[in-house]
Each structure stands twice: as C-alpha cells, then as structure tokens.
Amino acid sequence: MVRKFFRKWWRLFLVAALLAAAIQFFVRPPGFFPDQGIGRIGTYLFRPVYGGIDFLRQGISSLWSGYIGLVNVSRENRELRKEVAELRENLKESRDASLENRRLEDLLRFSKTLEKRTVGARVVGHDVSPWFQGIFIDAGTGEGVEPGMAVVIPDGAVGRVHRTYPGLSEVILLTDSRFAADVIVERNRVRAVAEGMGGNLCRLKYVSPTQEVVTGDRILFSGFDGSMPKGTPLGTVVSVDRPREGLFLNIQVASAVNFLSVEEVLVVLSRPSIPFRQGKP
Amino acid sequence: MRLLLVLLALSFAGTAANVWLLSGFVPWFLLPDFSFLVIVYAGLFLSGPLGFLAALLPAFFREISISGPPGTFLLASLAVYFAAREIGRRIFLRSEIFLLLIVAGLLAAESASVILLLVLEGGHPFSVLWGAEETVRIAWTSLLGVFLFVDLSVRWQRIRE
C-alpha cells in the first residue's frame, strides 16, 4: 500500500525533498556547499559569450562612429560634410577615449589613495533575476579576487564579491537586501548599519531618535567591520522618518553610484576581517 | 536528440543574451527567463531521461546567472522540473490557457518562495513598484512560454511524422 502510494507520487516527494534542500542551502552555515566545480564549468561555457560580446560592443561602437553615423550627410556637400562629420566622429571618439582614460586615471589615482592592494575589472554583465541585485566582473580567482572583498569606484562603493570563478566574479550590489555594513554619518559621526533595500536605496538601521541625522547628510563606510575601506562614500540621506512609536529612525539613503552606468571597478584585494557567508549579509 | 539540442541552444542563447548582452539597458522585468521555460517544457512534454537531461543544463545556467546562495537555484530549478512533470502526467490538458496558467503559476510560486525566504531572513527589499514589475515579468514570460511551447510542439510533431 505504502509502496504503491510512493510509486504513484514519488515526483512530488522529490519536489518536496529538492525544495527542502534548496531552503537548507539558502540558510546554510558558512562553507556548507562548495560549488566551485559547477561554477567553473559554467564560466567556461559562458566565457566566450561575454568575451565575444565585449569585443563585439567595441567593434560595433567603432563601426557606428566610423560609418553608420555618416548616413545623414547631405548630398550637396557630400565630400565636405563627410570630412566634417569624420572629423566630428574622430573628435567624439577622442572624447570617448579621453573620458575612458579619465575614468581609468581616476581609478588609478583612487587605487593609490586606498591603503590596500586593488585590481581593476570591467563590468561584463548584470544579474537579471527579480530578487537579487548583482553584476558580473571579468576578474576572478586568477587575479586574487575572493568572496567578501569590497568593490569600489571613485564615486563610492559598488558592493561586495559574492562568488568567484576563473576570470569572472559575481558582485552583490550594496542595494541588494543581503548587503549590510557598518557606516557613519560624515557630519557628526553617528554610527549605523546600512542595509540594501532595492532600487537605488539603502536603509540605515539602529539610529536612535536622539541622534541628529538630516536629509542631505553624506554617509560613509566606517571600516570597522572590515568589509569596505574606511571613508568610502555610500550615498546621501534622502529621507528621515521619526516614528511616533519605535526605538529607531527610519532613514533612507540614495547610493552615490549609478550602478547601470558603471563600466570599470576596483576590487580591494583584502580579506574581510569578519568571515563572509556567500549570499548572506 | 534534435529537440534536446534545440532546447539546450535556446536556453543557453536566452540566458547569455539576457545576462551578458541585454542586461544593463533593458529592464529586468522585460527579460524572459528562457532557462525556466525550457525546464517547464521538458517537464510537460518530454518524458524519461531525455526530459531530465533537457532540464539539467538550464538548471545549471540558472544557478550560474542568478546570484542567490550557491546551490539554491540548481535544486529549485530541478524541483520546478519535477513539479512540471507531475502536472504534465496528471492534470495537463493541451490548450493554450492551461499552458499559460501552468507557466504563470510556477513562476509565481518560485518568486513567492524566494520572497518569503528573503523576508524571513530579515530583508524587506520589495515595494509596490517591484510587485508591478514582477507581475509584468511573469505575464510576459508566460505569454512567450505559450507561444514557444505551441511552436516547439508543432514542429516536433511534424518532425516525428
């Protein structure tokens, strides 16, 4: 009887068992599930894709600026206009190159201001799932990147390395709900814990109503928990709500970084002092 | 074998295009989860080891491209496959509306489970706007799923005939 029942419904039992295991992995203790093998295979499968797409993007960009951009040249003054357009395109290309150079120079200068060793990386993809906010960068285990390391740009913090593979790393953005770090208000050094809340926002937790935090205050990472370099900007306070009841203020902070426009980042090659749990605050 | 290769190619190309090419400038809720659709298709229409094989690689792709805790989305995707297999064996009527309901139901169930786990862990990252966007994603992916499933089934039937 039992065997017959099990034989009939074994798939549903399997579904339940798989879901239970998935939940266990979701809430697991550190180091419970090393998945390097799966990840390595995956990156080998996807590496030609993101490498190729990066190459194609640059190619299309130069093709666009070199040829297609000239389609609207008037027939009357074709040669002249073509020349002007070419010069303009060259100028635009030079501007792009100079902007890229400036960004890279900023990164280099910024990396020198950091006391720790850093490695530069290019953003090659984004997590498109609805639940998590992350990006993929083209630096991985080969470059010394490890889970928990801070990812920054001169404007401010980007996030924290989540998983690493050869030549690729996943970075949890600081607006992801699993991100949390110790921060201070720049003006009066009030301490708080910043936690991601989706969109472009973070919330500050555990700030007493007796503390003075106002809209426009700049928030910096304190560096006490070792997760981010001390003084790295998190963002600016956009709203402070003083609840009638409750122990703490409700504070929202807009990130200093526009994550969609980030192209190059720096990974701070320093292990966090507090053990990092993949996918956990 | 040909169908298996088509499904794997669809899953790989869809995931690669979404994560490495379109992400960053196309909003996430307009990017359908092709790997999820292939897993559900394998569960509903392919029986035996072929179906499991067709679901396994897309499950790997989801595991790699979703930055959840390691292992979670591989197992959750296999659970989706077996749930779809059970639905396919017992209550599945081959009509568009049933396909739509199945895909939308499985997507909504997965989304609700992840939200529940995140909320139980203490995170509150979801707003009304996020809910609306997620509804669009589920609706859009389900509609695309119906189109793909019907198209793939008809082509597969023609090949077999």
Short mmCIF file of C-alpha atoms in Angstrom, two decimals:
data_model
loop_
_atom_site.label_atom_id
_atom_site.label_comp_id
_atom_site.label_asym_id
_atom_site.label_seq_id
_atom_site.Cartn_x
_atom_site.Cartn_y
_atom_site.Cartn_z
CA MET A 1 0.00 0.00 0.00
CA VAL A 2 2.70 2.41 1.08
CA ARG A 3 4.92 1.32 -1.79
CA LYS A 4 2.08 1.82 -4.25
CA PHE A 5 1.37 5.25 -2.86
CA PHE A 6 5.05 6.19 -3.03
CA ARG A 7 5.37 4.81 -6.56
CA LYS A 8 2.45 6.95 -7.66
CA TRP A 9 3.58 10.17 -6.05
CA TRP A 10 7.39 9.88 -5.98
CA ARG A 11 7.85 13.00 -8.10
CA LEU A 12 6.01 15.13 -5.57
CA PHE A 13 8.14 13.65 -2.79
CA LEU A 14 11.20 14.52 -4.87
CA VAL A 15 9.90 18.08 -5.37
CA ALA A 16 9.48 18.43 -1.61
CA ALA A 17 12.95 17.00 -0.93
CA LEU A 18 14.59 19.28 -3.53
CA LEU A 19 12.81 22.33 -2.13
CA ALA A 20 13.84 21.38 1.40
CA ALA A 21 17.46 21.04 0.24
CA ALA A 22 17.24 24.37 -1.63
CA ILE A 23 15.95 26.07 1.53
CA GLN A 24 18.75 24.46 3.52
CA PHE A 25 21.31 25.86 1.06
CA PHE A 26 19.60 29.26 1.32
CA VAL A 27 20.02 29.38 5.09
CA ARG A 28 23.10 27.19 5.35
CA PRO A 29 26.12 27.80 7.61
CA PRO A 30 29.35 29.10 6.03
CA GLY A 31 31.31 26.68 3.86
CA PHE A 32 28.47 24.16 3.74
CA PHE A 33 28.31 23.79 -0.05
CA PRO A 34 31.43 24.32 -2.09
CA ASP A 35 30.20 24.80 -5.65
CA GLN A 36 33.48 25.62 -7.38
CA GLY A 37 33.06 22.74 -9.85
CA ILE A 38 29.68 23.84 -11.15
CA GLY A 39 30.75 27.46 -11.35
CA ARG A 40 33.96 26.64 -13.16
CA ILE A 41 32.08 24.64 -15.81
CA GLY A 42 29.60 27.47 -16.14
CA THR A 43 32.22 30.13 -16.63
CA TYR A 44 33.98 28.02 -19.25
CA LEU A 45 30.64 27.75 -21.06
CA PHE A 46 29.81 31.45 -20.82
CA ARG A 47 33.31 32.97 -21.09
CA PRO A 48 33.37 33.01 -24.93
CA VAL A 49 29.94 34.67 -24.84
CA TYR A 50 30.76 37.59 -22.57
CA GLY A 51 34.26 37.93 -24.02
CA GLY A 52 32.80 37.93 -27.52
CA ILE A 53 30.05 40.37 -26.62
CA ASP A 54 32.57 42.75 -25.05
CA PHE A 55 34.67 42.53 -28.23
CA LEU A 56 31.58 42.99 -30.44
CA ARG A 57 30.40 46.00 -28.44
CA GLN A 58 33.69 47.73 -29.01
CA GLY A 59 33.63 46.74 -32.70
CA ILE A 60 30.05 47.92 -33.22
CA SER A 61 30.82 51.15 -31.39
CA SER A 62 33.75 51.88 -33.72
CA LEU A 63 31.72 50.75 -36.79
CA TRP A 64 28.88 53.03 -35.74
CA SER A 65 31.11 56.01 -35.19
CA GLY A 66 33.14 55.26 -38.34
CA TYR A 67 30.45 54.59 -40.98
CA ILE A 68 26.81 54.42 -39.97
CA GLY A 69 26.97 57.79 -38.27
CA LEU A 70 27.64 59.36 -41.67
CA VAL A 71 24.42 58.19 -43.35
CA ASN A 72 22.72 61.56 -42.90
CA VAL A 73 25.37 63.53 -44.77
CA SER A 74 23.78 65.88 -47.30
CA ARG A 75 24.32 65.06 -50.99
CA GLU A 76 25.04 68.67 -51.96
CA ASN A 77 28.19 68.99 -49.93
CA ARG A 78 28.91 65.32 -49.62
CA GLU A 79 32.67 65.46 -49.57
CA LEU A 80 32.89 68.47 -47.32
CA ARG A 81 30.26 67.33 -44.95
CA LYS A 82 31.73 63.88 -44.90
CA GLU A 83 35.03 65.34 -43.92
CA VAL A 84 33.43 67.46 -41.21
CA ALA A 85 31.45 64.51 -39.96
CA GLU A 86 34.53 62.33 -39.98
CA LEU A 87 36.37 64.97 -38.01
CA ARG A 88 33.47 65.22 -35.62
CA GLU A 89 33.35 61.48 -35.23
CA ASN A 90 37.08 61.43 -34.64
CA LEU A 91 36.57 64.13 -32.05
CA LYS A 92 33.78 62.12 -30.48
CA GLU A 93 35.93 59.02 -30.47
CA SER A 94 38.76 61.03 -28.95
CA ARG A 95 36.34 62.36 -26.36
CA ASP A 96 35.18 58.81 -25.59
CA ALA A 97 38.78 57.67 -25.37
CA SER A 98 39.69 60.65 -23.24
CA LEU A 99 36.68 60.05 -20.99
CA GLU A 100 37.68 56.40 -20.65
CA ASN A 101 41.26 57.49 -19.94
CA ARG A 102 39.98 59.93 -17.35
CA ARG A 103 37.87 57.22 -15.72
CA LEU A 104 40.83 54.86 -15.66
CA GLU A 105 43.11 57.63 -14.36
CA ASP A 106 40.56 58.35 -11.63
CA LEU A 107 40.50 54.66 -10.79
CA LEU A 108 44.31 54.55 -10.71
CA ARG A 109 44.53 57.67 -8.57
CA PHE A 110 41.79 56.34 -6.32
CA SER A 111 43.54 52.97 -6.04
CA LYS A 112 46.68 54.79 -4.86
CA THR A 113 44.69 56.53 -2.15
CA LEU A 114 43.50 53.18 -0.86
CA GLU A 115 45.95 51.67 1.54
CA LYS A 116 45.18 48.19 0.27
CA ARG A 117 46.15 46.49 -2.98
CA THR A 118 43.49 46.62 -5.68
CA VAL A 119 42.78 45.10 -9.05
CA GLY A 120 40.79 46.73 -11.87
CA ALA A 121 37.96 44.92 -13.62
CA ARG A 122 35.42 45.58 -16.33
CA VAL A 123 31.67 45.05 -15.78
CA VAL A 124 30.57 42.34 -18.27
CA GLY A 125 27.01 41.52 -17.15
CA HIS A 126 24.16 42.06 -14.70
CA ASP A 127 22.03 39.69 -12.65
CA VAL A 128 18.61 39.83 -14.33
CA SER A 129 16.69 37.93 -11.65
CA PRO A 130 13.95 39.89 -9.86
CA TRP A 131 15.15 39.02 -6.36
CA PHE A 132 18.83 39.92 -6.30
CA GLN A 133 20.91 42.86 -7.45
CA GLY A 134 24.32 41.97 -8.76
CA ILE A 135 26.86 42.46 -11.50
CA PHE A 136 29.49 40.25 -13.11
CA ILE A 137 33.07 41.48 -13.47
CA ASP A 138 35.87 39.99 -15.56
CA ALA A 139 38.32 39.40 -12.71
CA GLY A 140 38.24 36.17 -10.76
CA THR A 141 40.30 33.70 -8.78
CA GLY A 142 43.27 34.12 -11.13
CA GLU A 143 43.52 37.79 -10.19
CA GLY A 144 43.34 37.05 -6.47
CA VAL A 145 39.67 38.01 -6.05
CA GLU A 146 37.90 36.24 -3.17
CA PRO A 147 34.34 36.27 -1.79
CA GLY A 148 33.72 39.13 0.61
CA MET A 149 36.15 41.59 -0.98
CA ALA A 150 34.99 45.18 -1.47
CA VAL A 151 34.26 46.56 -4.94
CA VAL A 152 34.57 50.33 -5.31
CA ILE A 153 34.88 53.19 -7.80
CA PRO A 154 36.00 56.78 -7.12
CA ASP A 155 32.35 57.91 -6.68
CA GLY A 156 31.72 55.40 -3.91
CA ALA A 157 31.14 51.78 -3.01
CA VAL A 158 29.62 49.36 -5.52
CA GLY A 159 29.24 46.20 -3.47
CA ARG A 160 30.93 43.06 -2.30
CA VAL A 161 32.24 40.00 -4.15
CA HIS A 162 29.81 37.12 -3.78
CA ARG A 163 31.20 34.25 -5.83
CA THR A 164 34.44 33.89 -7.74
CA TYR A 165 35.34 31.74 -10.72
CA PRO A 166 38.34 31.73 -13.05
CA GLY A 167 38.15 35.05 -14.92
CA LEU A 168 34.74 36.01 -13.54
CA SER A 169 33.24 37.19 -10.25
CA GLU A 170 29.75 37.94 -9.07
CA VAL A 171 29.31 41.12 -7.06
CA ILE A 172 26.36 41.80 -4.76
CA LEU A 173 25.43 45.47 -5.09
CA LEU A 174 25.05 47.48 -1.90
CA THR A 175 21.37 47.95 -2.69
CA ASP A 176 20.78 44.18 -2.55
CA SER A 177 18.78 43.19 0.52
CA ARG A 178 21.57 40.79 1.59
CA PHE A 179 24.15 43.58 1.82
CA ALA A 180 24.86 45.07 5.25
CA ALA A 181 27.82 47.06 6.54
CA ASP A 182 28.84 49.43 9.32
CA VAL A 183 28.56 53.11 8.32
CA ILE A 184 28.88 56.60 9.85
CA VAL A 185 27.29 59.96 9.12
CA GLU A 186 30.10 62.19 7.83
CA ARG A 187 28.91 65.35 9.61
CA ASN A 188 28.51 64.08 13.17
CA ARG A 189 29.99 60.53 13.07
CA VAL A 190 26.74 58.85 14.13
CA ARG A 191 27.10 55.10 13.57
CA ALA A 192 24.57 52.84 11.90
CA VAL A 193 24.20 49.67 9.89
CA ALA A 194 23.42 50.18 6.21
CA GLU A 195 21.26 47.56 4.51
CA GLY A 196 20.23 47.33 0.85
CA MET A 197 16.56 47.83 0.07
CA GLY A 198 16.33 47.55 -3.72
CA GLY A 199 16.21 50.19 -6.43
CA ASN A 200 18.96 52.70 -5.73
CA LEU A 201 18.34 52.84 -1.99
CA CYS A 202 19.73 51.59 1.30
CA ARG A 203 18.28 51.97 4.78
CA LEU A 204 20.14 52.92 7.93
CA LYS A 205 19.29 50.74 10.90
CA TYR A 206 19.68 51.27 14.64
CA VAL A 207 19.88 55.09 14.67
CA SER A 208 18.32 56.44 17.85
CA PRO A 209 15.74 59.29 17.57
CA THR A 210 18.01 61.33 19.84
CA GLN A 211 20.67 61.43 17.12
CA GLU A 212 20.56 64.19 14.57
CA VAL A 213 20.50 62.88 11.01
CA VAL A 214 19.01 65.12 8.32
CA THR A 215 18.29 64.92 4.61
CA GLY A 216 21.41 65.60 2.59
CA ASP A 217 23.85 64.10 5.10
CA ARG A 218 26.63 62.14 3.46
CA ILE A 219 27.07 58.55 4.65
CA LEU A 220 30.49 56.86 4.65
CA PHE A 221 31.62 53.34 5.42
CA SER A 222 33.26 53.24 8.84
CA GLY A 223 35.64 50.39 8.02
CA PHE A 224 35.09 48.93 11.49
CA ASP A 225 33.74 45.65 10.16
CA GLY A 226 36.49 45.42 7.55
CA SER A 227 34.00 44.95 4.73
CA MET A 228 34.73 48.27 2.99
CA PRO A 229 37.69 50.70 3.06
CA LYS A 230 37.18 53.38 5.71
CA GLY A 231 35.71 56.62 4.34
CA THR A 232 34.31 55.14 1.12
CA PRO A 233 31.08 57.03 0.31
CA LEU A 234 27.83 55.07 0.48
CA GLY A 235 25.46 57.86 -0.53
CA THR A 236 23.29 60.71 0.66
CA VAL A 237 20.35 60.66 3.07
CA VAL A 238 17.13 61.25 1.10
CA SER A 239 14.53 60.81 3.84
CA VAL A 240 14.39 60.68 7.61
CA ASP A 241 11.21 59.47 9.26
CA ARG A 242 10.77 59.86 13.02
CA PRO A 243 8.12 57.30 14.01
CA ARG A 244 5.86 58.18 16.93
CA GLU A 245 6.48 54.74 18.31
CA GLY A 246 9.61 52.70 17.90
CA LEU A 247 13.18 52.79 19.02
CA PHE A 248 14.91 53.86 15.84
CA LEU A 249 14.70 56.37 12.99
CA ASN A 250 13.67 55.23 9.51
CA ILE A 251 16.40 56.59 7.26
CA GLN A 252 16.76 56.06 3.52
CA VAL A 253 19.99 56.67 1.66
CA ALA A 254 20.39 57.05 -2.11
CA SER A 255 23.52 55.36 -3.38
CA ALA A 256 26.33 57.62 -4.60
CA VAL A 257 26.87 55.29 -7.54
CA ASN A 258 24.63 54.86 -10.58
CA PHE A 259 25.04 51.10 -10.98
CA LEU A 260 23.74 50.99 -14.55
CA SER A 261 26.47 53.31 -15.77
CA VAL A 262 29.39 51.63 -14.02
CA GLU A 263 31.82 50.21 -16.58
CA GLU A 264 35.06 49.68 -14.66
CA VAL A 265 35.53 48.90 -10.98
CA LEU A 266 38.30 48.26 -8.47
CA VAL A 267 38.33 45.18 -6.26
CA VAL A 268 40.10 45.77 -2.95
CA LEU A 269 42.29 42.70 -2.51
CA SER A 270 41.89 42.44 1.22
CA ARG A 271 40.00 39.71 3.01
CA PRO A 272 37.21 40.95 5.28
CA SER A 273 38.02 40.61 8.96
CA ILE A 274 34.58 39.10 9.61
CA PRO A 275 34.01 35.71 7.87
CA PHE A 276 31.90 36.17 4.76
CA ARG A 277 28.91 33.93 4.05
CA GLN A 278 28.08 33.76 0.37
CA GLY A 279 24.75 35.36 -0.29
CA LYS A 280 24.33 36.48 3.32
CA PRO A 281 24.73 39.86 4.99
CA MET B 1 18.16 14.27 -29.85
CA ARG B 2 17.44 17.16 -32.19
CA LEU B 3 14.80 18.55 -29.83
CA LEU B 4 17.20 18.25 -26.92
CA LEU B 5 19.83 20.25 -28.79
CA VAL B 6 17.25 22.88 -29.77
CA LEU B 7 16.14 23.24 -26.14
CA LEU B 8 19.69 23.49 -24.83
CA ALA B 9 20.61 26.03 -27.51
CA LEU B 10 17.50 28.08 -26.70
CA SER B 11 18.27 28.00 -23.01
CA PHE B 12 21.96 28.86 -23.45
CA ALA B 13 21.35 31.63 -26.01
CA GLY B 14 18.48 33.12 -23.99
CA THR B 15 20.44 33.19 -20.75
CA ALA B 16 23.59 34.51 -22.43
CA ALA B 17 21.70 37.25 -24.27
CA ASN B 18 19.85 38.31 -21.12
CA VAL B 19 22.80 38.35 -18.72
CA TRP B 20 25.72 39.45 -20.89
CA LEU B 21 24.15 41.42 -23.73
CA LEU B 22 20.77 42.97 -22.84
CA SER B 23 21.14 43.47 -19.09
CA GLY B 24 22.01 46.98 -18.01
CA PHE B 25 19.88 48.74 -20.60
CA VAL B 26 16.77 46.54 -20.95
CA PRO B 27 14.83 46.49 -17.65
CA TRP B 28 14.96 43.13 -15.87
CA PHE B 29 11.20 42.64 -16.00
CA LEU B 30 11.25 42.62 -19.81
CA LEU B 31 13.83 39.84 -19.98
CA PRO B 32 12.06 36.47 -20.06
CA ASP B 33 13.67 33.56 -18.23
CA PHE B 34 14.34 31.20 -21.15
CA SER B 35 16.01 28.58 -18.97
CA PHE B 36 12.91 28.43 -16.77
CA LEU B 37 10.71 27.99 -19.85
CA VAL B 38 12.90 25.15 -21.16
CA ILE B 39 12.75 23.42 -17.77
CA VAL B 40 8.94 23.64 -17.72
CA TYR B 41 8.73 22.50 -21.35
CA ALA B 42 10.94 19.50 -20.56
CA GLY B 43 8.70 18.64 -17.62
CA LEU B 44 5.45 18.94 -19.54
CA PHE B 45 6.35 17.43 -22.90
CA LEU B 46 9.44 15.22 -22.60
CA SER B 47 9.37 12.01 -20.65
CA GLY B 48 12.18 9.90 -19.24
CA PRO B 49 15.91 10.69 -19.10
CA LEU B 50 15.66 12.96 -22.16
CA GLY B 51 13.39 15.35 -20.24
CA PHE B 52 15.65 15.31 -17.19
CA LEU B 53 18.70 15.95 -19.36
CA ALA B 54 16.92 18.80 -21.12
CA ALA B 55 16.15 20.35 -17.71
CA LEU B 56 19.55 19.76 -16.11
CA LEU B 57 21.68 22.15 -18.17
CA PRO B 58 19.18 25.05 -17.99
CA ALA B 59 19.15 24.48 -14.22
CA PHE B 60 22.96 24.91 -14.25
CA PHE B 61 22.61 28.07 -16.31
CA ARG B 62 20.17 29.49 -13.77
CA GLU B 63 22.48 28.54 -10.91
CA ILE B 64 25.36 30.42 -12.55
CA SER B 65 23.48 33.51 -13.70
CA ILE B 66 21.35 34.16 -10.57
CA SER B 67 23.38 35.48 -7.65
CA GLY B 68 21.50 33.57 -4.99
CA PRO B 69 23.16 31.42 -2.34
CA PRO B 70 25.17 28.63 -4.05
CA GLY B 71 23.22 25.51 -4.94
CA THR B 72 19.81 27.02 -4.28
CA PHE B 73 18.67 27.70 -7.81
CA LEU B 74 20.02 24.42 -9.21
CA LEU B 75 17.87 22.47 -6.77
CA ALA B 76 14.89 24.82 -7.06
CA SER B 77 15.00 24.50 -10.86
CA LEU B 78 15.04 20.70 -10.63
CA ALA B 79 12.09 20.92 -8.25
CA VAL B 80 10.30 23.01 -10.90
CA TYR B 81 11.08 20.30 -13.48
CA PHE B 82 9.61 17.50 -11.35
CA ALA B 83 6.58 19.62 -10.46
CA ALA B 84 6.01 20.31 -14.16
CA ARG B 85 6.50 16.59 -14.90
CA GLU B 86 3.82 15.72 -12.34
CA ILE B 87 1.46 18.33 -13.77
CA GLY B 88 2.19 17.04 -17.28
CA ARG B 89 1.35 13.47 -16.29
CA ARG B 90 -1.79 14.09 -14.27
CA ILE B 91 -3.72 17.26 -14.95
CA PHE B 92 -2.29 18.77 -18.08
CA LEU B 93 -4.81 19.49 -20.84
CA ARG B 94 -3.12 20.59 -24.04
CA SER B 95 -4.58 24.01 -24.54
CA GLU B 96 -3.05 27.47 -24.53
CA ILE B 97 -4.85 28.66 -21.42
CA PHE B 98 -3.59 25.67 -19.41
CA LEU B 99 -0.04 26.32 -20.60
CA LEU B 100 -0.37 29.96 -19.60
CA LEU B 101 -1.72 29.06 -16.17
CA ILE B 102 0.98 26.43 -15.56
CA VAL B 103 3.91 28.68 -16.51
CA ALA B 104 2.50 31.68 -14.65
CA GLY B 105 1.68 29.52 -11.61
CA LEU B 106 5.17 28.01 -11.43
CA LEU B 107 6.85 31.40 -11.92
CA ALA B 108 4.67 32.97 -9.24
CA ALA B 109 5.28 30.07 -6.85
CA GLU B 110 9.05 30.33 -7.30
CA SER B 111 9.00 34.10 -6.88
CA ALA B 112 6.81 33.91 -3.77
CA SER B 113 9.09 31.27 -2.21
CA VAL B 114 12.23 33.37 -2.72
CA ILE B 115 10.49 36.49 -1.38
CA LEU B 116 9.29 34.55 1.65
CA LEU B 117 12.80 33.27 2.38
CA LEU B 118 14.32 36.74 1.97
CA VAL B 119 11.69 38.31 4.21
CA LEU B 120 12.14 35.57 6.83
CA GLU B 121 15.87 36.34 6.79
CA GLY B 122 15.08 39.94 7.71
CA GLY B 123 15.25 41.69 4.35
CA HIS B 124 12.45 43.94 3.08
CA PRO B 125 13.59 44.77 -0.41
CA PHE B 126 10.25 44.64 -2.17
CA SER B 127 8.00 47.59 -2.96
CA VAL B 128 4.69 48.04 -4.77
CA LEU B 129 6.63 49.09 -7.86
CA TRP B 130 8.70 45.91 -7.66
CA GLY B 131 5.46 43.90 -7.39
CA ALA B 132 4.09 45.52 -10.51
CA GLU B 133 7.33 44.86 -12.40
CA GLU B 134 7.39 41.24 -11.27
CA THR B 135 3.79 40.83 -12.45
CA VAL B 136 4.82 42.15 -15.85
CA ARG B 137 7.75 39.70 -15.93
CA ILE B 138 5.55 36.75 -15.06
CA ALA B 139 2.87 37.72 -17.57
CA TRP B 140 5.35 38.40 -20.34
CA THR B 141 7.38 35.23 -19.74
CA SER B 142 4.17 33.13 -19.57
CA LEU B 143 2.87 34.56 -22.85
CA LEU B 144 6.19 33.91 -24.53
CA GLY B 145 6.16 30.43 -22.99
CA VAL B 146 2.78 29.60 -24.54
CA PHE B 147 3.99 30.75 -27.95
CA LEU B 148 7.25 28.80 -27.65
CA PHE B 149 5.64 25.63 -26.31
CA VAL B 150 2.99 25.52 -29.03
CA ASP B 151 5.54 26.28 -31.74
CA LEU B 152 8.05 23.72 -30.47
CA SER B 153 5.35 21.04 -30.04
CA VAL B 154 4.00 21.55 -33.55
CA ARG B 155 7.49 21.44 -35.07
CA TRP B 156 8.41 18.36 -33.04
CA GLN B 157 5.21 16.62 -34.11
CA ARG B 158 5.94 17.42 -37.77
CA ILE B 159 9.45 16.02 -37.46
CA ARG B 160 8.13 12.84 -35.85
CA GLU B 161 5.51 12.41 -38.58
#
